[in-house]
Coordinates of C-alpha atoms in Angstrom, one line a residue:
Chain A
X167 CA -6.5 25.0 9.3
X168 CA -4.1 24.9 6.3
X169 CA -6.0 24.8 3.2
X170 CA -2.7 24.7 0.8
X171 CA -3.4 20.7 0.8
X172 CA 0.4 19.3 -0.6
X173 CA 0.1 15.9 -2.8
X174 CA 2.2 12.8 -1.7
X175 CA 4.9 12.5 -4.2
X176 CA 4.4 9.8 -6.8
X177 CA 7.1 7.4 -5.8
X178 CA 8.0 4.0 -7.6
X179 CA 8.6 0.7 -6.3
X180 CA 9.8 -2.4 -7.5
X181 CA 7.9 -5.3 -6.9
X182 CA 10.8 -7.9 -6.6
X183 CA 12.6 -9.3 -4.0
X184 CA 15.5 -7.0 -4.2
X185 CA 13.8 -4.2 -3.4
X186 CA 11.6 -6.6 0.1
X187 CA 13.9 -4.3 2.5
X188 CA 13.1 -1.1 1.2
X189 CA 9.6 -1.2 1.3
X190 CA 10.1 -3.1 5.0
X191 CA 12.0 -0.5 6.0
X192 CA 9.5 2.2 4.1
X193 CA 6.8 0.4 6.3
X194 CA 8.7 0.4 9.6
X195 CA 9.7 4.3 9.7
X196 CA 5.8 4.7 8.3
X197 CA 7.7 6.7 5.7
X198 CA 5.3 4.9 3.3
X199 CA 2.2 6.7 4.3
X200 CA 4.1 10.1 2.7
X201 CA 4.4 8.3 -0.5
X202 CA 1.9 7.9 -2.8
X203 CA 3.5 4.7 -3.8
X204 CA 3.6 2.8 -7.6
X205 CA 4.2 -1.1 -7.1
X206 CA 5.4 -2.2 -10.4
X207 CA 8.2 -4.2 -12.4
X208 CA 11.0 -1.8 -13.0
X209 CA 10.7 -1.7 -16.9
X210 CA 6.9 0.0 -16.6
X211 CA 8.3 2.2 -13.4
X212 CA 11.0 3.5 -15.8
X213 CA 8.4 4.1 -18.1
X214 CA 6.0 6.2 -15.8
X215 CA 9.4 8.1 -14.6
X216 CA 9.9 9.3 -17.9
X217 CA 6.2 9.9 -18.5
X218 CA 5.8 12.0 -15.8
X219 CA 3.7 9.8 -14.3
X220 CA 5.9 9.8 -11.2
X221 CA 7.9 11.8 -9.7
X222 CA 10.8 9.9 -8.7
X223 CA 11.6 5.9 -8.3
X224 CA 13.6 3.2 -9.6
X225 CA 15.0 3.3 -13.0
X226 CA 16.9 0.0 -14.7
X227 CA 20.6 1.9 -16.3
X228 CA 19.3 1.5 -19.7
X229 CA 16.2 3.6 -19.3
X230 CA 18.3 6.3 -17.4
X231 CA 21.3 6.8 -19.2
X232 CA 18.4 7.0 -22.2
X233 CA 16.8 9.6 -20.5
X234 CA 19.7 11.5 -18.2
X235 CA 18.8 15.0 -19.0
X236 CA 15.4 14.7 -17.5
X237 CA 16.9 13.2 -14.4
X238 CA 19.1 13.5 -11.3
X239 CA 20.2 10.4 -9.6
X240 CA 19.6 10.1 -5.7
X241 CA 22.7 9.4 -4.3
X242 CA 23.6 6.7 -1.6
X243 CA 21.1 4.2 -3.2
X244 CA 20.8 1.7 -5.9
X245 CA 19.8 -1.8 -6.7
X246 CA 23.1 -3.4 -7.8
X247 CA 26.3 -6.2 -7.3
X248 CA 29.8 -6.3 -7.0
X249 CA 29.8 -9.8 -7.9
X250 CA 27.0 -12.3 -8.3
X251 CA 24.0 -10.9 -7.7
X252 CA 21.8 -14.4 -8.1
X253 CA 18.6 -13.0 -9.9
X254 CA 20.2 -11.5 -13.3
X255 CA 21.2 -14.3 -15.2
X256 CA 21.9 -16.2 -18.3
X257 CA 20.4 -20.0 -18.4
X258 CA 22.0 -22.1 -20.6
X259 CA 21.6 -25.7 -21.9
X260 CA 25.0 -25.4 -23.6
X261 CA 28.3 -23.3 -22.9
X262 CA 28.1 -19.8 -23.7
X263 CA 30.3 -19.6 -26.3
X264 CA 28.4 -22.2 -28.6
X265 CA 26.0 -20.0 -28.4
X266 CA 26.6 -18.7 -32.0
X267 CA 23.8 -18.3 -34.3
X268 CA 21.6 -20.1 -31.8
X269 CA 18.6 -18.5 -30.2
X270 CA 18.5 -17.0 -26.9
X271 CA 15.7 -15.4 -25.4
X272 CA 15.2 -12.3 -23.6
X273 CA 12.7 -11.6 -20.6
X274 CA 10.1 -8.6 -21.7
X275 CA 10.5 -7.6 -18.3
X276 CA 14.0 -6.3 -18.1
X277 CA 16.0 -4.2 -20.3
X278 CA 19.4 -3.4 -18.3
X279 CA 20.1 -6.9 -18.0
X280 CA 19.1 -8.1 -21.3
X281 CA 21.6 -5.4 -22.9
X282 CA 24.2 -6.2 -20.3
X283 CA 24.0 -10.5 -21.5
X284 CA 24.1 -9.0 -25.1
X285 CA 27.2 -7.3 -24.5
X286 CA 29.1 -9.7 -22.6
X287 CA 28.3 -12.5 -25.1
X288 CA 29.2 -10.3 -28.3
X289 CA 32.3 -9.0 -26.7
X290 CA 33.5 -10.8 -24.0
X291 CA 32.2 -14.0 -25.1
X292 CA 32.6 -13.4 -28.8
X293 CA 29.5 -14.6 -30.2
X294 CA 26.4 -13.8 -32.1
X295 CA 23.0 -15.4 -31.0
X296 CA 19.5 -14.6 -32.7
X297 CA 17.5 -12.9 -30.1
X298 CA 13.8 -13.1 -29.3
X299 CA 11.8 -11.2 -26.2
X300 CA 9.5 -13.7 -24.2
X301 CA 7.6 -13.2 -21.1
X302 CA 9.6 -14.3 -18.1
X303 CA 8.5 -17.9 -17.5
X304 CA 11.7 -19.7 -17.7
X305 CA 10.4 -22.7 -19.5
X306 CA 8.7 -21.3 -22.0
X307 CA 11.8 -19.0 -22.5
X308 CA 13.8 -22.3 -22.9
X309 CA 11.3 -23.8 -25.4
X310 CA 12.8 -23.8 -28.8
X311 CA 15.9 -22.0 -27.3
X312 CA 19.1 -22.7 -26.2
X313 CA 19.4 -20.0 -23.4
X314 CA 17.3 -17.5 -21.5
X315 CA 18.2 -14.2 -19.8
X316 CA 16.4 -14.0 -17.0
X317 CA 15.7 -11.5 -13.5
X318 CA 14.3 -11.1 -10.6
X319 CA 12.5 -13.8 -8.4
X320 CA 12.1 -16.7 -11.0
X321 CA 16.1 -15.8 -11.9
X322 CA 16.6 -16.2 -7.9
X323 CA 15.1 -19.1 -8.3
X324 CA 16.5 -20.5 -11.2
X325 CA 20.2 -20.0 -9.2
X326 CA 18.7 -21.8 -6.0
X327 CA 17.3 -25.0 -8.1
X328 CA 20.2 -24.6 -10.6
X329 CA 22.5 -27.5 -8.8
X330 CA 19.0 -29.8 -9.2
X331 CA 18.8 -29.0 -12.4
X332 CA 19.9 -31.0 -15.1
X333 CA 21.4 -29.8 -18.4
X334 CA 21.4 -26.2 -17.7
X335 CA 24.1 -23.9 -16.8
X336 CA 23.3 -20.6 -14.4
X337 CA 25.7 -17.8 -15.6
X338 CA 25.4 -14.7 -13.0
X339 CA 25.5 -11.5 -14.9
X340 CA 27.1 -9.6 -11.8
X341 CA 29.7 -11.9 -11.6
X342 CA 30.1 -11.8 -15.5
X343 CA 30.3 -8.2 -15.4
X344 CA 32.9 -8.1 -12.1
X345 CA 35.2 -11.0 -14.0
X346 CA 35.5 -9.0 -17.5
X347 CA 35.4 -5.0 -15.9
X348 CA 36.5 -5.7 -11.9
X349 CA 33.8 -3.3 -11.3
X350 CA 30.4 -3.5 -9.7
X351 CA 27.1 -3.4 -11.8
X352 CA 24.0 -1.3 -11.4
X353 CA 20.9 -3.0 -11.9
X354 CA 19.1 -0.4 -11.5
X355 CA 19.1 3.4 -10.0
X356 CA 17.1 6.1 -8.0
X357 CA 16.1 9.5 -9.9
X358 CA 14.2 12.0 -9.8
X359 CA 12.5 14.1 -12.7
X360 CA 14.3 17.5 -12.8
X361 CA 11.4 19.6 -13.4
X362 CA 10.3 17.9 -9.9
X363 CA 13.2 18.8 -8.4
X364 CA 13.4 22.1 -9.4
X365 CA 9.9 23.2 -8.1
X366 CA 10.0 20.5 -4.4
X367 CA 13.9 20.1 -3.2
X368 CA 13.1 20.1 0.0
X369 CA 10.6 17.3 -0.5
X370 CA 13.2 15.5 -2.7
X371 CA 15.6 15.9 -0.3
X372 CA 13.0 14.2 2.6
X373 CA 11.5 11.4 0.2
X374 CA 15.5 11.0 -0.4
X375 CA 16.7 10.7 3.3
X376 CA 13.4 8.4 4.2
X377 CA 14.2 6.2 1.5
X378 CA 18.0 6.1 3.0
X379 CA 16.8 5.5 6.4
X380 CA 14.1 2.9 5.1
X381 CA 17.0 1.1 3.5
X382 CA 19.2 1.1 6.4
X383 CA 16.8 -0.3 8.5
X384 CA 15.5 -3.0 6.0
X385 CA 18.6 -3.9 6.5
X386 CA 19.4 -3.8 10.1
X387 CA 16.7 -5.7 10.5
X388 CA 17.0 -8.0 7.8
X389 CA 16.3 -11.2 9.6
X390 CA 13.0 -10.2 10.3
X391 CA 12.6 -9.5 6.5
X392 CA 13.8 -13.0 5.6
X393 CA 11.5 -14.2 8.0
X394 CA 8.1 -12.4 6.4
X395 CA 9.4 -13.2 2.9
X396 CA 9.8 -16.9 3.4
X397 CA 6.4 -17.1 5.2
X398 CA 4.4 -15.8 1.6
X399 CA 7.6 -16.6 -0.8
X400 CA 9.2 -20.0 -2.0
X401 CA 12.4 -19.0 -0.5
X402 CA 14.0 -19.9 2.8
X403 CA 15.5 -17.9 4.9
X404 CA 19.2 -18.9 4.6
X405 CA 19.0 -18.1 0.3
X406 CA 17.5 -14.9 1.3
X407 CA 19.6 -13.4 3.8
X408 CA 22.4 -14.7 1.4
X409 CA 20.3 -12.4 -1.4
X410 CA 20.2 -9.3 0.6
X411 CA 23.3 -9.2 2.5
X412 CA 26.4 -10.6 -0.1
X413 CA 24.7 -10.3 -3.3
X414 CA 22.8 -7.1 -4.1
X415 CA 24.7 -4.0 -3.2
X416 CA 22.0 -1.3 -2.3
X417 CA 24.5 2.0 -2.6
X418 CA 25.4 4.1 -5.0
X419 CA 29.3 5.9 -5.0
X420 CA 32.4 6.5 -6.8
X421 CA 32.7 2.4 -7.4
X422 CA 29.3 2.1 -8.7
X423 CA 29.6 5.6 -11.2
X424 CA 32.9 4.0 -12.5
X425 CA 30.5 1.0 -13.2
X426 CA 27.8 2.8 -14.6
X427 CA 30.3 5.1 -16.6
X428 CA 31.9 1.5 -17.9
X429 CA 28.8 0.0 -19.1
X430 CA 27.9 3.1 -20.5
X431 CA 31.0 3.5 -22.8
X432 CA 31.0 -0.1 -24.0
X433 CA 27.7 -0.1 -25.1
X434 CA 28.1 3.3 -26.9
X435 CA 30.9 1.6 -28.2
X436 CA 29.3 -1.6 -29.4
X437 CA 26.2 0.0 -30.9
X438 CA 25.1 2.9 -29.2
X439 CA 21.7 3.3 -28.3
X440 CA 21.5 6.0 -25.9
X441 CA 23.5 9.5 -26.4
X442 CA 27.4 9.5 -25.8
X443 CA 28.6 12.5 -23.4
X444 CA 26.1 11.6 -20.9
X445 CA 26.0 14.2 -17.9
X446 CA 25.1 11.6 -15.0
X447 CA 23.8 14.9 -12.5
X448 CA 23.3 13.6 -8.2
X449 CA 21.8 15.1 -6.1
X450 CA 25.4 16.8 -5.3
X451 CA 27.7 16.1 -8.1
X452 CA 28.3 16.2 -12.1
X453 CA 30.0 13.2 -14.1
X454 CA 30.4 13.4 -17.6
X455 CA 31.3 10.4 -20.2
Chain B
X92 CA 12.3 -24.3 -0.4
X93 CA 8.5 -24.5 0.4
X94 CA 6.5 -25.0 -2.7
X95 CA 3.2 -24.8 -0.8
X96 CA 2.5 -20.8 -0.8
X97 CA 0.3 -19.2 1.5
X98 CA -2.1 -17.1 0.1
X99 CA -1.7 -13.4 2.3
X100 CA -5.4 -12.5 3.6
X101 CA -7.4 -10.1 1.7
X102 CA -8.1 -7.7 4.3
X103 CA -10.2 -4.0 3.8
X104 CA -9.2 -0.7 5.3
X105 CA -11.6 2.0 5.5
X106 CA -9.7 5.2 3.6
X107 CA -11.1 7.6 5.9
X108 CA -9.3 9.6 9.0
X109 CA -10.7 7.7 11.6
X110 CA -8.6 4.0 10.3
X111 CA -5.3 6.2 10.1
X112 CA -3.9 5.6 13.6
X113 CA -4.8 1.4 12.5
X114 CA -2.6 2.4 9.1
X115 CA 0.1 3.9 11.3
X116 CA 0.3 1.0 13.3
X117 CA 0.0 -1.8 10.4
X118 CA 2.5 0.0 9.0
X119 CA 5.1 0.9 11.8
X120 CA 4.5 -2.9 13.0
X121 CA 5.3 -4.1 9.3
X122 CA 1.6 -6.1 9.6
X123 CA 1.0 -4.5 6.5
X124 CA 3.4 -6.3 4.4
X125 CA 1.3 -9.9 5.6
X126 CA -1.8 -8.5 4.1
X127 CA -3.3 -7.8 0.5
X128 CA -4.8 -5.1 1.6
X129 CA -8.1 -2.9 0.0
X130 CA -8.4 0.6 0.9
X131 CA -12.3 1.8 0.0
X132 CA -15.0 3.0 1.5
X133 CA -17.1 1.7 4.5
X134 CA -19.9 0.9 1.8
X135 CA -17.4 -0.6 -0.4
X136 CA -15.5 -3.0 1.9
X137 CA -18.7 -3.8 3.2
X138 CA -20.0 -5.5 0.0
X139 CA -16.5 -6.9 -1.1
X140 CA -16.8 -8.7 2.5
X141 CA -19.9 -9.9 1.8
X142 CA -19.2 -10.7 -1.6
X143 CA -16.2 -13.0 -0.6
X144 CA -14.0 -10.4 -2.3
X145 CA -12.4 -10.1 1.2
X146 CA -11.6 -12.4 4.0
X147 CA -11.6 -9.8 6.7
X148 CA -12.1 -6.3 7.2
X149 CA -14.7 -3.4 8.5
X150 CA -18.1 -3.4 7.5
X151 CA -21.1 -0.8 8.9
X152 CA -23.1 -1.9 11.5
X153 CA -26.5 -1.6 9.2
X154 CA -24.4 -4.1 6.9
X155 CA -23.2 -6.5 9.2
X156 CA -26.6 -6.9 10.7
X157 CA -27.9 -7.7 7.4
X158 CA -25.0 -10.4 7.1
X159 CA -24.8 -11.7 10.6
X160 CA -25.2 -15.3 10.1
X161 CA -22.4 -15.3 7.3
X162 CA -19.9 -13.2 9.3
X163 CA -17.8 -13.7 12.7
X164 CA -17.0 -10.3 14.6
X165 CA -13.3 -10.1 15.7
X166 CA -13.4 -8.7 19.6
X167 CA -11.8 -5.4 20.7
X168 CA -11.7 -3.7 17.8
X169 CA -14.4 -1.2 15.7
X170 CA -15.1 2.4 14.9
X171 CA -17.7 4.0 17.1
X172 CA -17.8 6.8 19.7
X173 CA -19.3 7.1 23.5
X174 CA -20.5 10.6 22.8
X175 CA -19.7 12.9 20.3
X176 CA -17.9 11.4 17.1
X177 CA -17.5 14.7 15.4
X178 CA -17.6 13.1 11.6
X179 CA -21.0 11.4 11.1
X180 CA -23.4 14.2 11.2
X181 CA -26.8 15.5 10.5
X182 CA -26.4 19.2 9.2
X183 CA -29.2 21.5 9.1
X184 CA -30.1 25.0 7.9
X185 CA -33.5 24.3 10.7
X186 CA -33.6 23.2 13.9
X187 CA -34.2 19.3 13.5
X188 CA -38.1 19.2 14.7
X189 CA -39.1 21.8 12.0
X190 CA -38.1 18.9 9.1
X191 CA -41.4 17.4 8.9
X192 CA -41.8 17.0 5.0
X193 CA -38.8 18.6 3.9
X194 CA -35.8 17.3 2.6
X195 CA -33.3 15.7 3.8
X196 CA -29.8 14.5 1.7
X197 CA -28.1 11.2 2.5
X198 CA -24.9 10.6 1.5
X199 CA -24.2 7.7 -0.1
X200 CA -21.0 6.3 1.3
X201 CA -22.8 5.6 4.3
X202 CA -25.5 2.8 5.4
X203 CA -25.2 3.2 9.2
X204 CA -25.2 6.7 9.7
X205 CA -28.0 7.3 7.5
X206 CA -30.3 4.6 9.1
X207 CA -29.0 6.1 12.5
X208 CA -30.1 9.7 11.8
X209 CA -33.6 8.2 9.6
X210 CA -34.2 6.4 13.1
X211 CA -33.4 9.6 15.6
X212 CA -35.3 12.0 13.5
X213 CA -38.7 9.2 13.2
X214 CA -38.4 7.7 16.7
X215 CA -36.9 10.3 18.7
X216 CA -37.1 13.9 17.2
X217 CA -40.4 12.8 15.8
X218 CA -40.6 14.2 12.2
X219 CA -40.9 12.5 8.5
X220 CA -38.7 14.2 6.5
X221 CA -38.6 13.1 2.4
X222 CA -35.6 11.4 1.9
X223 CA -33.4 11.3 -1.4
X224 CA -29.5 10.1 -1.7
X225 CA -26.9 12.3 -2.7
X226 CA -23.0 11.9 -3.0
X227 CA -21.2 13.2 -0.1
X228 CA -20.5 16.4 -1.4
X229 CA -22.2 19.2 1.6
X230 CA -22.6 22.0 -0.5
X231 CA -24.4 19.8 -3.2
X232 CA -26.4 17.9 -0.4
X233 CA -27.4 21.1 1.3
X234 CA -28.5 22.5 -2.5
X235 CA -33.0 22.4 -2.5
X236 CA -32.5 20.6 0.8
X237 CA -33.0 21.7 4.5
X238 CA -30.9 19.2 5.9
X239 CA -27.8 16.1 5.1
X240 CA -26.6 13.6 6.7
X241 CA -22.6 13.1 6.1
X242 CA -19.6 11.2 7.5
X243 CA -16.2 10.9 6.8
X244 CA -13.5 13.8 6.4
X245 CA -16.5 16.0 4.7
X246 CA -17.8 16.0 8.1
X247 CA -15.4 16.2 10.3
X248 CA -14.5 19.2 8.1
X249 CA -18.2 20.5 8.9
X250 CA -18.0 19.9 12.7
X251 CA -14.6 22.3 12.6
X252 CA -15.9 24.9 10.8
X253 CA -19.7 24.9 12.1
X254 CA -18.6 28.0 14.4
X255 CA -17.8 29.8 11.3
X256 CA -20.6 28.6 9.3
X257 CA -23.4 31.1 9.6
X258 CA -27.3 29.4 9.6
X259 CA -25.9 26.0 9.7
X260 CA -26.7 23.5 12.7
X261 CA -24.5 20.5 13.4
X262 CA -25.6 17.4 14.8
X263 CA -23.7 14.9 16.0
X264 CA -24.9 11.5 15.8
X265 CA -22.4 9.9 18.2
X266 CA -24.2 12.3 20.7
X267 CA -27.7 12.2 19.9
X268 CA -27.4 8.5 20.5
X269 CA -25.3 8.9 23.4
X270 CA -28.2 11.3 25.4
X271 CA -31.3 9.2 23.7
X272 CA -30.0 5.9 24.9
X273 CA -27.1 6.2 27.2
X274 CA -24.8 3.8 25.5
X275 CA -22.0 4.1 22.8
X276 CA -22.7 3.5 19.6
X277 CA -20.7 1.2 16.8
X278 CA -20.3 2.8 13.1
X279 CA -18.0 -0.1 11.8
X280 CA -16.5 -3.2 13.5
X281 CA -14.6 -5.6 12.3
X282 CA -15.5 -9.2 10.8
X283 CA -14.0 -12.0 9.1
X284 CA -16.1 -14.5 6.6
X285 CA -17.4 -17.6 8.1
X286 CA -16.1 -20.0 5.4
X287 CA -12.7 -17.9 6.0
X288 CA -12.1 -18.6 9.3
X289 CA -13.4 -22.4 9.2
X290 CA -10.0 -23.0 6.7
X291 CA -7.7 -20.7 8.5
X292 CA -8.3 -19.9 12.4
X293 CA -4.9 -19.4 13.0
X294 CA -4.2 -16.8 10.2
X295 CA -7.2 -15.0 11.4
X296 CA -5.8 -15.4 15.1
X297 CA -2.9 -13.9 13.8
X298 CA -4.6 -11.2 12.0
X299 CA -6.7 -10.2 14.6
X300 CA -3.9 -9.3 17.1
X301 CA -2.0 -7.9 14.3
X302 CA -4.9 -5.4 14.1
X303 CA -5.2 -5.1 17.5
X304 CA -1.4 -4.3 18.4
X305 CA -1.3 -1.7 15.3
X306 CA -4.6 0.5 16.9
X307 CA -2.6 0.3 20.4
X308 CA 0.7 1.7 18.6
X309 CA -0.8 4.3 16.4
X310 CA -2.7 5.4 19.9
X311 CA 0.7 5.2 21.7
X312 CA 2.1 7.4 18.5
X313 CA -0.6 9.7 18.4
X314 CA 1.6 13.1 18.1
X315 CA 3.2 11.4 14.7
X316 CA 0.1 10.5 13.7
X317 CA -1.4 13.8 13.8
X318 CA 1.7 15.5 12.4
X319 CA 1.6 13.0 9.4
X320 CA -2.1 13.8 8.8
X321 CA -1.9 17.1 9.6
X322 CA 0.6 17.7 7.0
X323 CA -1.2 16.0 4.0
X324 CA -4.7 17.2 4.6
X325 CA -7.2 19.7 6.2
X326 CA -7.1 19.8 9.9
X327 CA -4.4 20.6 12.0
X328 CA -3.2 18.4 15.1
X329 CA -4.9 19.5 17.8
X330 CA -8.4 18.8 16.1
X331 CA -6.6 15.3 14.9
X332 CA -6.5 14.6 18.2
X333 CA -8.8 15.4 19.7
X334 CA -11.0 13.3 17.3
X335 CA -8.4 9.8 17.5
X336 CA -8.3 10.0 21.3
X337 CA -11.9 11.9 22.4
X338 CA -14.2 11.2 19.8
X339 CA -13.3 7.9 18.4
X340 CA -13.7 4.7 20.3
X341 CA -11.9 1.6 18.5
X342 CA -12.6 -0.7 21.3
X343 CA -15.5 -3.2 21.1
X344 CA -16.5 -5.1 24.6
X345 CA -19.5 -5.4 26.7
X346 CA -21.0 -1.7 26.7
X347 CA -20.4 -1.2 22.6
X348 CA -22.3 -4.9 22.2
X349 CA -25.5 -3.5 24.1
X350 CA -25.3 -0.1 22.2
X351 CA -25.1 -2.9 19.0
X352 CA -28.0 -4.6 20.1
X353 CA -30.0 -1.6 20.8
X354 CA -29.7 0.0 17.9
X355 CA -31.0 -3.8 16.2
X356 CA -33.5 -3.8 18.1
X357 CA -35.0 -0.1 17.5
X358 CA -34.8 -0.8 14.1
X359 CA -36.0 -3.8 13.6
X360 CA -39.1 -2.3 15.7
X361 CA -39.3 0.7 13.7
X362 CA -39.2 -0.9 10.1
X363 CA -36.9 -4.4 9.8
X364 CA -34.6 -4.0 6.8
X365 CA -32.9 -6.9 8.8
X366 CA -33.8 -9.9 10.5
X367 CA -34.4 -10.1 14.0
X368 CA -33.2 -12.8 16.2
X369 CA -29.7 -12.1 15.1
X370 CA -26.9 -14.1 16.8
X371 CA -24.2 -12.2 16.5
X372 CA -21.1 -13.9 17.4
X373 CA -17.4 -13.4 18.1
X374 CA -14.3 -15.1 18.2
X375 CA -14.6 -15.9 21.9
X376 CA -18.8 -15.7 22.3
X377 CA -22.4 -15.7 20.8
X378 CA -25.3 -13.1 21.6
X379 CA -28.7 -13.2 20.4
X380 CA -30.6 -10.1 19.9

């Protein structure tokens, strides 16, 4: 009898749609019952990352490149688009560029895509709204507003209901992003904290290939997925094969670093907020900018 | 798009070794994803059950029997043993028919297994011992007593290392049973609340052979099993084994129903503490007792 007892490592997971395949797939392999697993919207996951309060996980861009010398990115995986991605979006009751001096409001629960609609409507867009955060109920985030940015599953549907919806437009911020850089976006990315590394790679390196393989298989058997989320969800199954196959973009390589490296330089350009010079460290590789 | 959405069951799993191989399968089978599930303890599922915390889930035999006329037992499926169980034990520093008067610990995470070994030691040993309850903690139990009664992973630590463990007796409860009466006996089975399955037989149809089809995988993958368990806790595989495939019986049918009805009956003899008369009744049948 061993009595060295290991613990599970503390592995994040975001609660949303986009990330359905992943935990099927986590479920599936039984890969999940070697995770002590954190359910959780990705902004509070990216907090407990950098807490220490997990190990690894989900992290939206903006918290990482924040906090990239206390990280290494997982390779291979990511939650991202190379073109619309239907659940990070702007709702708008008038054309984005009237959107000068008028208030739009921000969802609490993301901070990647909310400084991503910021900087495509200051410098793509070329205007200057008055911001407010609200929690993400759509209507309320439209009350005394004249737009919204919005994720995850009431963004998804937001997109689905947008052609029976009257008066508001649905701008996709992945498509946004693809049209102004011709480069795909990263939502959000897969770390791990590098004092964890440092004393478990070999665990890192099996929570990584599990989570690979869980992902894979998510989506090799994707119809199956479809079919569980429309049985307790208030999508159908056409939207969400359309969801997981065309719009979200699950890997992470050169494409996706230039897009990350992009983002990274604009908004360092337009107002900073997190350090220039960033060393973005994998698994494998260095990239600096 | 739906706009009716189900509500996924809210369905208990008892956090001990002997519900991994039903973990394994919910989770290789992907049932789990169709259930809000509650891991606890016996003792604790069984009051959210009967509390209408929980649709569906285990409960102890000593509860259910309280609770019979509120609660419908699903077929085929519970946590008992034909003979030795190996983790629901009476441990003693004296042989059991020296305990008249002393003291005897009871853990409290337990209901059945105390009443079972309160009801060997009065009807069949014949000694009174002075009980008190104690958390399941041996050493602690064991502390100013001369005996405790334990389940769960303390115990089946105790029945591994009882060869090594000098002046201490284990007794197994599965087995004292098992030579007193000849029948198996039935720690935990599994019951869904009467108002519960009145709104939704088919989800509880559905349930019930998810359960069902995830014990007969995580029996068919027994070897993984072990090898996952083996490398998160205490006991190494061949012991895992032998207690998923030797000791433990999940299956509930004609011969575990008489062992149920026995024991109801012996107690209700010795000292009530539930009604008698009880009709207990499954999906597919009633029995009184």
């Amino acid at each position: 009898m061993s009595t060295d007892l290991p613990r599970k490592p503390r592995v994040g997971h975001i609660r949303f749609l986009n990330c359905l395949p992943l935990l099927w797939g986590l479920s599936r392999t039984a890969g999940l019952l070697d995770l002590d697993l954190s359910c959780d919207t990705p902004e509070r996951l990216g907090n407990a990352l950098v807490a220490g309060e997990l190990d690894l996980g989900p992290i939206s861009l903006v918290e990482y490149l924040r906090h990239a010398d206390e990280l290494v990115v997982l390779p291979d995986l990511a939650v991202g688009s190379d073109g619309p991605v239907l659940s990070c979006l702007i709702v708008s009751k008038v054309p984005l560029d009237r959107l000068e001096g008028e208030v739009v409001s921000l969802c609490t629960t993301s901070r990647t895509s909310t400084r991503l609609a910021r900087l495509i409507l200051a410098e793509r867009v070329g205007v200057n709204p008055v911001y407010r955060d609200r929690a993400p109920e759509l209507a309320t985030m439209l009350d005394q507003a004249s737009a919204a940015v919005i994720i995850g599953d009431p963004a998804l549907r937001a997109t689905v209901e947008a052609s029976r919806t009257t008066g508001l437009a649905v701008h996709d911020l992945g498509q946004l992003w693809r049209e102004w850089t011709g480069l795909p976006f990263v939502f959000a990315l897969f770390a791990v904290r590098r004092d964890y590394l440092r004393r478990h790679p070999e665990r890192v390196r099996q929570v990584h290939a599990a989570l690979l393989a869980a992902r894979d298989l998510g989506l090799a058997e994707v119809d199956r997925v479809c079919e569980h989320a429309a049985q307790w969800g208030p999508f159908d199954e056409p939207i969400l094969k359309r969801y997981f196959t065309e719009a979200l973009d699950y890997g992470f390589g050169d494409r996706q670093l230039r897009g990350v490296a992009e983002f990274a330089r604009r908004v360092a350009k337009a107002d900073g907020g997190f350090p220039t010079g960033i060393r973005l460290e994998t698994l494998h590789t260095t990239e600096q900018f």
